[in-house]
XYZ file of C-alpha atoms in Angstrom:
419
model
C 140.139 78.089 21.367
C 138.368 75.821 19.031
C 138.266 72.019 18.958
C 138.195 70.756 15.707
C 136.265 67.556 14.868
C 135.585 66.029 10.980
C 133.273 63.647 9.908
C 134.147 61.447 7.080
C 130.969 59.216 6.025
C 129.078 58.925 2.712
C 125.830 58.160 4.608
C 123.451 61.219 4.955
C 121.834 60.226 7.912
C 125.462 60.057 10.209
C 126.310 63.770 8.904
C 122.773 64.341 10.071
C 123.228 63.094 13.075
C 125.878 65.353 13.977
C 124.169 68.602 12.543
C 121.466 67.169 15.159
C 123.782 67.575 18.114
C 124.758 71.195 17.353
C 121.115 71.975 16.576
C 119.872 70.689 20.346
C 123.129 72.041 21.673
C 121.841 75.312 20.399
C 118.434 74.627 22.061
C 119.938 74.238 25.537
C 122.650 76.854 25.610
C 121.596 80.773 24.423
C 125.435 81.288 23.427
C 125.432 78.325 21.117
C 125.665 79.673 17.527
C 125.588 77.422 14.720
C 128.599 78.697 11.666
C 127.005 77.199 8.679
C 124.972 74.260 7.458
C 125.221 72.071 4.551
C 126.043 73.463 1.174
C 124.102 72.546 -1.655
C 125.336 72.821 -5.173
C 122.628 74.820 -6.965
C 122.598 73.069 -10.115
C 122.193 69.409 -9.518
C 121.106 70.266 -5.682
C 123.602 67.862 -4.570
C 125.583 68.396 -1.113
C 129.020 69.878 -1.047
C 132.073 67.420 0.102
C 131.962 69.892 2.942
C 130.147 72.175 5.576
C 130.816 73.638 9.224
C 129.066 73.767 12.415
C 129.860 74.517 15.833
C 129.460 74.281 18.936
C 130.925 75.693 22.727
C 132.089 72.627 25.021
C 131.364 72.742 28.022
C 134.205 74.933 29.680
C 135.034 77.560 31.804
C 136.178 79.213 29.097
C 133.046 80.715 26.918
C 135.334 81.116 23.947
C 135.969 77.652 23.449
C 133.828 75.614 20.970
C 133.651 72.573 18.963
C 134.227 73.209 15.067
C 132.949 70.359 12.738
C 133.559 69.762 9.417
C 131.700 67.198 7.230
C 132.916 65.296 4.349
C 131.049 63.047 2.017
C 134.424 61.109 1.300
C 134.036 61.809 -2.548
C 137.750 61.931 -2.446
C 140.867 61.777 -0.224
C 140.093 63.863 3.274
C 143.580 65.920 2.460
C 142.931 68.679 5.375
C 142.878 66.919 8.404
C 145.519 68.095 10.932
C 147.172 66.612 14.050
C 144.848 67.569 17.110
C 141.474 67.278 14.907
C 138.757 64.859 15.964
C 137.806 62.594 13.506
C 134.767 60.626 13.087
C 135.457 58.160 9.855
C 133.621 54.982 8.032
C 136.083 52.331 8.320
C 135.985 51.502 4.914
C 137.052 55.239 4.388
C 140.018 54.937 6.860
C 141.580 52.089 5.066
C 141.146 54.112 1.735
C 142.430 57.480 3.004
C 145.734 55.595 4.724
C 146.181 53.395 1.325
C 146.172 57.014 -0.636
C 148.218 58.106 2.296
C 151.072 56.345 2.136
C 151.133 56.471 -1.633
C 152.071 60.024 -1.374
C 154.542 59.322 1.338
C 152.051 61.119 4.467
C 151.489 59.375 7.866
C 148.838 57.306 8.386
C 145.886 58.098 10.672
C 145.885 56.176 13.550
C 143.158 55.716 16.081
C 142.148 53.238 18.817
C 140.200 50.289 18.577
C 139.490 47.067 21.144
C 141.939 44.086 20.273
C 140.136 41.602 17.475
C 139.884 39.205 20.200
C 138.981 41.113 22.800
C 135.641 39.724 23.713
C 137.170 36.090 23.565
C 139.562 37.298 26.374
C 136.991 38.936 28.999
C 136.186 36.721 31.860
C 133.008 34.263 31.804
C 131.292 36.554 34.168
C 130.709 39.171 31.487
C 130.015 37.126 28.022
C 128.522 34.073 29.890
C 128.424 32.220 26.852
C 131.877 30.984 24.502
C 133.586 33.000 22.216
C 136.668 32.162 19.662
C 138.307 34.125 17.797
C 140.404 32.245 14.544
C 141.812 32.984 11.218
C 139.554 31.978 8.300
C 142.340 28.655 7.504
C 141.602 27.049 10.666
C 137.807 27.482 10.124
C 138.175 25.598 7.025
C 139.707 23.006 8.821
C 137.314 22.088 11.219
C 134.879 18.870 10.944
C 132.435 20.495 13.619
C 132.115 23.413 16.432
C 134.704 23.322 18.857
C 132.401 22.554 22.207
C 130.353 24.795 23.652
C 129.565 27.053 20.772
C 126.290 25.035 19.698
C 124.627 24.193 16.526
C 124.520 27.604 14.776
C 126.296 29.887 16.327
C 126.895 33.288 15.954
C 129.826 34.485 13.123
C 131.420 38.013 11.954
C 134.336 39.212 10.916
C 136.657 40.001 13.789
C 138.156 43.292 12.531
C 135.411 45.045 10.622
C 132.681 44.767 8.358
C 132.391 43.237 4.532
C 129.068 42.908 2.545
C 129.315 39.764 1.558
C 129.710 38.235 5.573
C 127.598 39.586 7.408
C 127.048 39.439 11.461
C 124.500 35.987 11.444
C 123.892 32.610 12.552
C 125.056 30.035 10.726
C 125.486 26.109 11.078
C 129.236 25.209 10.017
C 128.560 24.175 6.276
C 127.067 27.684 6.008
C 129.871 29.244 7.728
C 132.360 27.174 5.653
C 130.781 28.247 2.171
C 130.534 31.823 3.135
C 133.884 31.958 4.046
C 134.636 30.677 0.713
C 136.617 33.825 -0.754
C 137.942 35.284 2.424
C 141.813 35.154 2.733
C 142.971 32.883 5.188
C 144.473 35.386 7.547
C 141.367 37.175 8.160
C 139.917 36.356 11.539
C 136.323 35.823 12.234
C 134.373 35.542 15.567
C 131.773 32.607 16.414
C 130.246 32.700 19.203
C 127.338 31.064 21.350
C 123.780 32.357 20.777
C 122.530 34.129 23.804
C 118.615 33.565 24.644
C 116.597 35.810 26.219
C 118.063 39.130 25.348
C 115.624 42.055 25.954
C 117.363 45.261 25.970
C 120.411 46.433 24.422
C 122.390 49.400 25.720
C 125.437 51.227 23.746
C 127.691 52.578 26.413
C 130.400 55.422 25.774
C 133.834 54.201 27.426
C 136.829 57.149 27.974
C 139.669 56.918 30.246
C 138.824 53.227 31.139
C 135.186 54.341 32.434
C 132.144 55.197 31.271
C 131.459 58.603 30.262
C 128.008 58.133 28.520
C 125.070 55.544 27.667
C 122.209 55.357 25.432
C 119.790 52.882 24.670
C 120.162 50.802 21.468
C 117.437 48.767 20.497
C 114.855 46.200 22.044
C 114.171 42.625 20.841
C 110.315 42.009 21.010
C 110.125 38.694 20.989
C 112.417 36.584 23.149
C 112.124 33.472 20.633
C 115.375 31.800 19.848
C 114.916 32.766 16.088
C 113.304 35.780 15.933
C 114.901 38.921 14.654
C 112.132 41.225 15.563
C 114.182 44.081 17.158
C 113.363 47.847 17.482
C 115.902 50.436 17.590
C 115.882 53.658 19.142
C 115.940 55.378 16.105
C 112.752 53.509 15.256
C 111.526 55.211 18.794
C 112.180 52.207 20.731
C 111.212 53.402 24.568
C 113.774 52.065 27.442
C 113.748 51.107 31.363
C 115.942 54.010 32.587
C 116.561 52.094 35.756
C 118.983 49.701 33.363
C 121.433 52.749 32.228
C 123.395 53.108 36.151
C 123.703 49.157 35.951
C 125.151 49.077 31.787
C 127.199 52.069 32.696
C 128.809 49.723 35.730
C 129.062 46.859 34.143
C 130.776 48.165 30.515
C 133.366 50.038 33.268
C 134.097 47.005 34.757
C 134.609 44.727 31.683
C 136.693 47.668 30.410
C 138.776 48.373 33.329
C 139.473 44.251 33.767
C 140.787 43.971 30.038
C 142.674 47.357 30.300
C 140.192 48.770 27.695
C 140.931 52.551 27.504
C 138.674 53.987 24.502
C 135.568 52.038 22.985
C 131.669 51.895 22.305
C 130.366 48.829 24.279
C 127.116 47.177 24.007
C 125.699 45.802 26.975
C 121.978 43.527 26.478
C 120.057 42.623 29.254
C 119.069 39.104 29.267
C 115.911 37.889 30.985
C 117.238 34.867 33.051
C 113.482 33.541 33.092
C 113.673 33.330 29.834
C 110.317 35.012 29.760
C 109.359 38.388 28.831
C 108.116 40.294 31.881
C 108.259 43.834 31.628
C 107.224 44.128 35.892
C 110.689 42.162 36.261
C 112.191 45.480 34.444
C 110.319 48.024 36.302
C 110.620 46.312 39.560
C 114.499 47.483 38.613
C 113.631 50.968 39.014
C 113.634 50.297 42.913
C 116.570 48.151 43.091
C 119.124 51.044 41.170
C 117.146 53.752 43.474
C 118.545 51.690 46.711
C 121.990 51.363 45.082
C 121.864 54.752 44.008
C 120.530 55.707 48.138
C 124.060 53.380 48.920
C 126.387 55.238 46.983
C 126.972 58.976 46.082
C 126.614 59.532 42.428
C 130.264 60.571 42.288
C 131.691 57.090 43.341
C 133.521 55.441 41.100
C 131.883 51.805 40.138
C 132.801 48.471 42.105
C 135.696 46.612 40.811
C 137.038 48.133 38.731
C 126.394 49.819 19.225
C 123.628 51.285 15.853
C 121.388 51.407 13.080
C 122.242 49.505 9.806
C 126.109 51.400 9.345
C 129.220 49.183 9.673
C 131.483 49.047 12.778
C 134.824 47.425 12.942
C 137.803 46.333 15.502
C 140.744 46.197 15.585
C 143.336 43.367 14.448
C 144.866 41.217 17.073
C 148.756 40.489 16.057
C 148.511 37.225 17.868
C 145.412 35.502 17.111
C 144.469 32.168 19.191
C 143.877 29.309 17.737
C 140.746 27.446 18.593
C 142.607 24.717 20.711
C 143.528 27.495 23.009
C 141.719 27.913 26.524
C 140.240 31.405 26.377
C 139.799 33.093 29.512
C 136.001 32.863 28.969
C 135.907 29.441 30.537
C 132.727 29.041 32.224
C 133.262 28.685 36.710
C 131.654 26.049 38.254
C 129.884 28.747 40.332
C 129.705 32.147 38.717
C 128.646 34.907 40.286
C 127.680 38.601 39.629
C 129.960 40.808 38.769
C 128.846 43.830 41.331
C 125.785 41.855 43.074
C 124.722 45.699 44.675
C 123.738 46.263 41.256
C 122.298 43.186 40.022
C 118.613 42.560 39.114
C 116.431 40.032 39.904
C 115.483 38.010 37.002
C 117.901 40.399 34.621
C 121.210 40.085 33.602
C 123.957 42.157 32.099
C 125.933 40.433 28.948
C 128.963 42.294 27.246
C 127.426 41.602 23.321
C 130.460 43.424 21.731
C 133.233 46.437 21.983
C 133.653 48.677 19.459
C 135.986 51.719 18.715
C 134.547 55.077 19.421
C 136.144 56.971 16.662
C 133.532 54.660 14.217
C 130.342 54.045 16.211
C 126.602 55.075 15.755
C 126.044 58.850 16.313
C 123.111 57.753 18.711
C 120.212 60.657 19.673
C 121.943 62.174 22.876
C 120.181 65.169 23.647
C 122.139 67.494 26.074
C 125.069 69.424 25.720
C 126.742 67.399 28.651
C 126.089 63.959 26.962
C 127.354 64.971 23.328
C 130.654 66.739 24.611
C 131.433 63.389 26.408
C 130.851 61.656 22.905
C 132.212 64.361 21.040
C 135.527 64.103 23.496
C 135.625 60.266 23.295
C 135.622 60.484 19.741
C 138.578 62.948 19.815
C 140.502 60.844 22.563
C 140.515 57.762 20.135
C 142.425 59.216 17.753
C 146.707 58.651 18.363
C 149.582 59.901 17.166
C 153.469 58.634 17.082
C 156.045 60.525 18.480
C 159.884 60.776 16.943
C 161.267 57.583 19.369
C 158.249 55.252 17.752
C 155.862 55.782 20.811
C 152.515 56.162 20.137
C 150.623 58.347 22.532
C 146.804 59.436 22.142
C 145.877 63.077 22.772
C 146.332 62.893 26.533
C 149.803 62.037 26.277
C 148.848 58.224 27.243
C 151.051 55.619 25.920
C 149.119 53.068 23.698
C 149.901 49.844 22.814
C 150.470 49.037 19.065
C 147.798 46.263 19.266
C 145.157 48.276 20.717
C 145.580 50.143 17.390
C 143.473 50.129 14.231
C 144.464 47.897 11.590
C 142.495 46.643 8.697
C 141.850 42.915 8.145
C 142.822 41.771 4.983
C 139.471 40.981 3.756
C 138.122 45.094 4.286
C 141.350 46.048 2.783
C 140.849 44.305 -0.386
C 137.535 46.017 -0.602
C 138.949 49.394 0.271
C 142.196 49.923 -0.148
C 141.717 51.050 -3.892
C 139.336 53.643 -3.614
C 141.531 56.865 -4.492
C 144.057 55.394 -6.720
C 142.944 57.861 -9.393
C 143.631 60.249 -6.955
């Protein structure tokens, strides 16, 4: 029995990433055999729209395998079919369901965290203020609501565009590049966060994590500096940090009900001084937590190169007079102080949907079936009586569902009309 699984980007090095997984799955397992690899069109040496791998998931049953199917998105993807996987550039997404519902077919659905999700997790996890409001109200305002600083941090809630980038920016700044966004669309400011040294992109499925990889280090712990090194650049990471991001990303999942997403998880040096002994003195700390509890507990309590990710679209967006539950306690404490680390701190930076997010370098056949499965457990479908359900028969809400903001759309939405 095969799993199918299709991945819709224009960018080279994502379908490279996942030929990458089926080569090292190949590596570790004798009875991997890989189908095909890219086609190349032998007169202008140009890639195909298409080519298939596979691979064998793990399974008790050795005739099982992952199928993949790449797709340059030259055109409408017209062969996926209810029970594939898809992997799919957002901006591709809202094209395919705009040329979908032209020609009268469903749209593909998948889940995605709420647009203001991160403005709705306790302070414990962001320690620092987020708001989430529609581009009108930013327009409106004469300064920062309080708390958010001089030049905070801004993006667009619900995906990516070129012309607003993820940045700093005082409020006139803000104000002029929000110039030509429709009012509806929301954007996210929050505060800048000092100190952060590692960041950590960690898989969530079923409302836990299922796998974690480092994402990139910042060098220099100056408030300005953007001097950050990503694994793909062969950034090098404390191991010891991976039990406590894994935790942590369960817990601010399972508190907000979160069910399917890619969250990133920094490390903030509470010294506000690089010491790298403060990290490795960690390794210690997660071996006596790891001494305390069997690896098969369950936690306490209970994100990617240069490629855009998105979010989804809240139906009920707050307004900036609104008390989010990110107030700050008079007396915060740890989340799970059994896993804390002295002089280190976990931060939630941002939640992302899995169905979108960076193919990172996971190397065994354990840790890319978990991706592989995440990616095919975001994707949902709507029954007859209007429920939608993902793959595992789970009821999902309609606003933990994809849906474009307005300002992607107008960028997107047009792509196949000549189609």
């Amino acid at each position: 029995m095969s799993a199918d699984l299709t991945v819709i980007s224009p960018l080279s090095w994502v379908q490279e990433a996942f030929r990458d997984y089926f080569d090292k799955a190949h590596m570790t397992d004798s009875s991997q055999s890989r189908m095909a690899s890219a086609r190349v069109n032998s007169k202008n040496n140009e890639p195909k729209p298409t080519a298939t791998s596979a691979i064998r998931p793990q399974s008790g049953n050795p005739t099982d395998y992952w199928k993949a199917t790449y797709d340059y998105g030259f055109e409408p993807a017209r062969g996926v079919e209810d029970g594939t996987a898809v992997w799919i550039a957002p901006d591709l997404l809202i094209a395919n369901n705009a040329w979908r519902e032209r020609k009268g077919l469903p749209p593909l659905l998948f889940e995605t965290p709420a647009a203001d999700w991160l403005e709705t997790l306790p302070w414990e996890f962001t320690r620092r203020k987020v708001l989430t409001a529609p581009v009108s109200q930013i327009r409106s305002w004469n300064k920062f609501p309080d708390g958010l600083g001089e030049r905070p941090w801004s993006q667009l809630s619900g995906g990516r565009v070129p012309e607003f980038r993820a940045a700093r920016r005082n409020l006139r700044e803000l104000q002029d590049a929000l110039r030509r966004a429709p009012d509806d669309s929301l954007i996210t400011v929050n505060t800048h966060i000092d100190g952060i040294g590692e960041e950590w992109c960690v898989i969530v499925g079923g409302g836990k994590a299922v796998e974690s990889c480092g994402y990139c280090v910042h060098r220099s712990l100056d408030e300005d500096s953007h001097d950050v090194l990503t694994v793909f650049d062969g950034a090098r990471f404390h191991e010891s940090l991976r039990m406590v991001a894994e935790s942590f990303a369960t817990q601010a999942a399972q508190a907000s009900h979160l069910d399917n997403a890619s969250i990133i998880v920094g490390f903030r040096n509470t010294s506000g001084v690089a010491k790298n002994a403060e990290l490795a003195n960690a390794e210690s700390v997660n071996a006596e937590s790891s001494n305390a509890e069997s690896p098969d507990t369950e936690p306490a309590n209970v994100t990617p190169g240069n490629m855009e990710r998105t979010n989804g679209k809240s139906e009920n967006p707050k307004s900036a007079n609104t008390k989010p539950a990110n107030v700050k306690p008079a007396n915060p404490e740890p989340v799970n102080p059994r896993l804390s680390i002295p002089g280190i701190e976990p931060i939630i930076i941002e939640a992302d949907p899995t169905w979108c997010t960076t193919p990172y370098p996971y190397e065994t056949t354990e840790e890319i079936n978990a991706f592989l499965k995440a990616i095919s457990d975001s994707r949902i479908y709507e029954s007859d009586d209007g429920i939608f359900k993902n793959r595992n028969g789970q009821s999902i809400r309609k606003t933990d569902i994809f849906a474009p903001d307005p300002w992607m759309a107008r960028h997107a939405a047009h792509r196949y009309d000549r189609f």
